Amino acid sequence: MDKLTVLVIDDEHLIALLVETALVEAGFAVVVEHDVASGIARIETLGPRLSALVTDIRIGSGSGWDVARHARGVTHDLPVVYMSADSVREWAIRGVPESVMIQKPFAVAQIVAAVTTLLNSCRPLV
Amino acid sequence: MDKLTVLVIDDEHLIALLVETALVEAGFAVVVEHDVASGIARIETLGPRLSALVTDIRIGSGSGWDVARHARGVTHDLPVVYMSADSVREWAIRGVPESVMIQKPFAVAQIVAAVTTLLNSCRPLV
Amino acid sequence: MDKLTVLVIDDEHLIALLVETALVEAGFAVVVEHDVASGIARIETLGPRLSALVTDIRIGSGSGWDVARHARGVTHDLPVVYMSADSVREWAIRGVPESVMIQKPFAVAQIVAAVTTLLNSCRPLV
Amino acid sequence: MDKLTVLVIDDEHLIALLVETALVEAGFAVVVEHDVASGIARIETLGPRLSALVTDIRIGSGSGWDVARHARGVTHDLPVVYMSADSVREWAIRGVPESVMIQKPFAVAQIVAAVTTLLNSCRPLV
Amino acid sequence: MDKLTVLVIDDEHLIALLVETALVEAGFAVVVEHDVASGIARIETLGPRLSALVTDIRIGSGSGWDVARHARGVTHDLPVVYMSADSVREWAIRGVPESVMIQKPFAVAQIVAAVTTLLNSCRPLV
Amino acid sequence: MDKLTVLVIDDEHLIALLVETALVEAGFAVVVEHDVASGIARIETLGPRLSALVTDIRIGSGSGWDVARHARGVTHDLPVVYMSADSVREWAIRGVPESVMIQKPFAVAQIVAAVTTLLNSCRPLV
């Protein structure tokens, strides 16, 4: 069975590694990027083969809000999970619909739960 | 008992009137605007006294997406309901979290259901 | 603005009339049928112009379970609301996914709430 | 078709009347009480014929929290809707599970939406 | 503490093994069958000791749709999770209510999330 | 990254250990207590640093219902998960809102799913 690919973007390498490890154990293939430009390039390259996006908000001088909007432009029903320490309140203004905002610090199982719940709720009615 | 105020923005006067009438029968006070500038002015004037926003997407040369973001900047947990005929697919990219997109044409009871459901789900835990 | 069409099927004419009246007041166009054959014919005729189905379970010698399956074959994401006095327990076995079962007797506002909630939850992500 | 009975308890007679009127228009039979003792007596008398409870929190010297617990002791899956101006924050501590807290002031359609949504979500799986 | 038993049915032995391993790590006892007849025999034997069903759709010449209906006939509130590569669209017509359809390929954590979420949402109100 | 702290209270040491192990693997810091007095003392000591409560119901001569109410008095939006073999039916009367009741026996993944789902659903809108 092929694996579903999740893109994780965080400029804190340790957090990216923790999330990557948990998602790999959960059965996903994981691609990690540490800046916005590389993240967007990955989204373009993967196209519909990208199954979910997990992104930090403050990524160097860039913004996870923009990455998520870009990714939704490529895949309309892409599950999006944001992670943030100090931008949580902006989610109500800058987040995309049907996304999950997870406050840092978090337990990695929260990321896995958010990704799998969003994937499972994509109702195959249409 | 005071009434909760809902702001309805649509440049199609007939639709604005239908929605206004249904919300008034549902027990709300309703303020109607027909363009983006007046809508934003109302949001500023009402501040925390605004209880919900129901907005069209294409409003003259303006955009309901911008109005909703502006309103969420004023009130973080404001219930937002979008109505649109041809911009429905953009919701996944440009909508705010915890909002409802209703495709035109619709039945007015859908608007009342969306507003009351969002108001009732603002969990008073914090 | 055009109206969304709801098909109501019940061989108890009084209940069909109560439901029809409530849905019309809610802003829907309503078509009523009193037997399975006419119901299925309506579903075929309306095709994608049918926006929701509200059906009794025991309809003469026919079954609302079959009508709902037939309707979902025509429109995959059609909102389906069942009404029943004594077949409620069969819903877990014979109902379709993402449907609502309402026990008779009920208040008509329950039917309107079920139809509008299902319509509003058809997420326009794809 | 018989009507479902909702018990409304509020010592503010005007609010009780507004809620009663809205629920009657929604298709319910409504019983109104203005103090805790009468409310509990009604719950005892109605037993399983009670379909939902809508209660204020501060009712004279009594408490809607106690009324709701009492009612759930009689009917385990009874839909419970609380209305309150200044006790909203206590809901997280003193409310019952699967209930809805509605902040005063409210629009009457919020009460109807809460009652019908709770009734419709009683899944007939068991 | 006794273990809850999940029945996994898939004629692809590798997928059955992956799902079994993940569910065992999650704390479940798992029974695996590779054809419909054995699956139904297990459901009969286990009766109320079966806590959840995870089933493929095309199982040899048989169908997971029939297995699930059979299982719900034995236990009305049984959590049901379907897995399928090419029958996903039929779920809206042939699935049972309150079930989850997971598209193949998937990550095993999606199966665990679906089973645990369905188990946890069986509200002990009645 | 700091860890979120979960308090687990159960007088059955084996069950407490199973739950602790699963939550630690999920990425949480876990504190275990075996009686009500110690549990309440921990809640007082931890204050807002407590991120979730997982509690048995019958704990010696004490009650998990009281512990949860106490904890919600300290942190209004604290995720609460109850575990019980024979007090499940009382949840509708004595549980707190937005909590999860998990019937014993359970799979440990159900506890992790309940805690992470409650944490992720604390919407950062306000």
PDB file of C-alpha atoms in Angstrom, chain D residues 69 72-73 76 89 91-98, chain F residues 69 72-73 76 89 91-98:
ATOM      1  CA  ARG D  69     -29.821  17.272  37.452  1.00  0.00           C
ATOM      2  CA  ARG D  72     -31.753  13.920  34.073  1.00  0.00           C
ATOM      3  CA  GLY D  73     -32.307  11.561  37.015  1.00  0.00           C
ATOM      4  CA  HIS D  76     -31.222  10.115  31.237  1.00  0.00           C
ATOM      5  CA  ARG D  89     -19.251  30.821  33.356  1.00  0.00           C
ATOM      6  CA  TRP D  91     -21.832  26.050  33.179  1.00  0.00           C
ATOM      7  CA  ALA D  92     -18.446  24.334  32.850  1.00  0.00           C
ATOM      8  CA  ILE D  93     -18.655  23.352  36.525  1.00  0.00           C
ATOM      9  CA  ARG D  94     -22.343  22.863  37.243  1.00  0.00           C
ATOM     10  CA  GLY D  95     -23.985  22.022  33.914  1.00  0.00           C
ATOM     11  CA  VAL D  96     -24.886  18.507  32.748  1.00  0.00           C
ATOM     12  CA  PRO D  97     -23.204  16.824  29.744  1.00  0.00           C
ATOM     13  CA  GLU D  98     -24.709  17.263  26.263  1.00  0.00           C
TER      14      GLU D  98
ATOM     15  CA  ARG F  69     -15.954  19.703  39.342  1.00  0.00           C
ATOM     16  CA  ARG F  72     -13.126  22.855  36.419  1.00  0.00           C
ATOM     17  CA  GLY F  73     -13.410  25.403  39.218  1.00  0.00           C
ATOM     18  CA  HIS F  76     -12.819  26.445  33.295  1.00  0.00           C
ATOM     19  CA  ARG F  89     -25.120   5.802  33.411  1.00  0.00           C
ATOM     20  CA  TRP F  91     -22.530  10.585  33.628  1.00  0.00           C
ATOM     21  CA  ALA F  92     -25.668  12.226  32.232  1.00  0.00           C
ATOM     22  CA  ILE F  93     -26.489  13.475  35.764  1.00  0.00           C
ATOM     23  CA  ARG F  94     -23.130  14.058  37.444  1.00  0.00           C
ATOM     24  CA  GLY F  95     -20.626  14.681  34.627  1.00  0.00           C
ATOM     25  CA  VAL F  96     -19.405  18.109  33.539  1.00  0.00           C
ATOM     26  CA  PRO F  97     -20.177  19.572  30.077  1.00  0.00           C
ATOM     27  CA  GLU F  98     -17.769  18.897  27.190  1.00  0.00           C
TER      28      GLU F  98
END
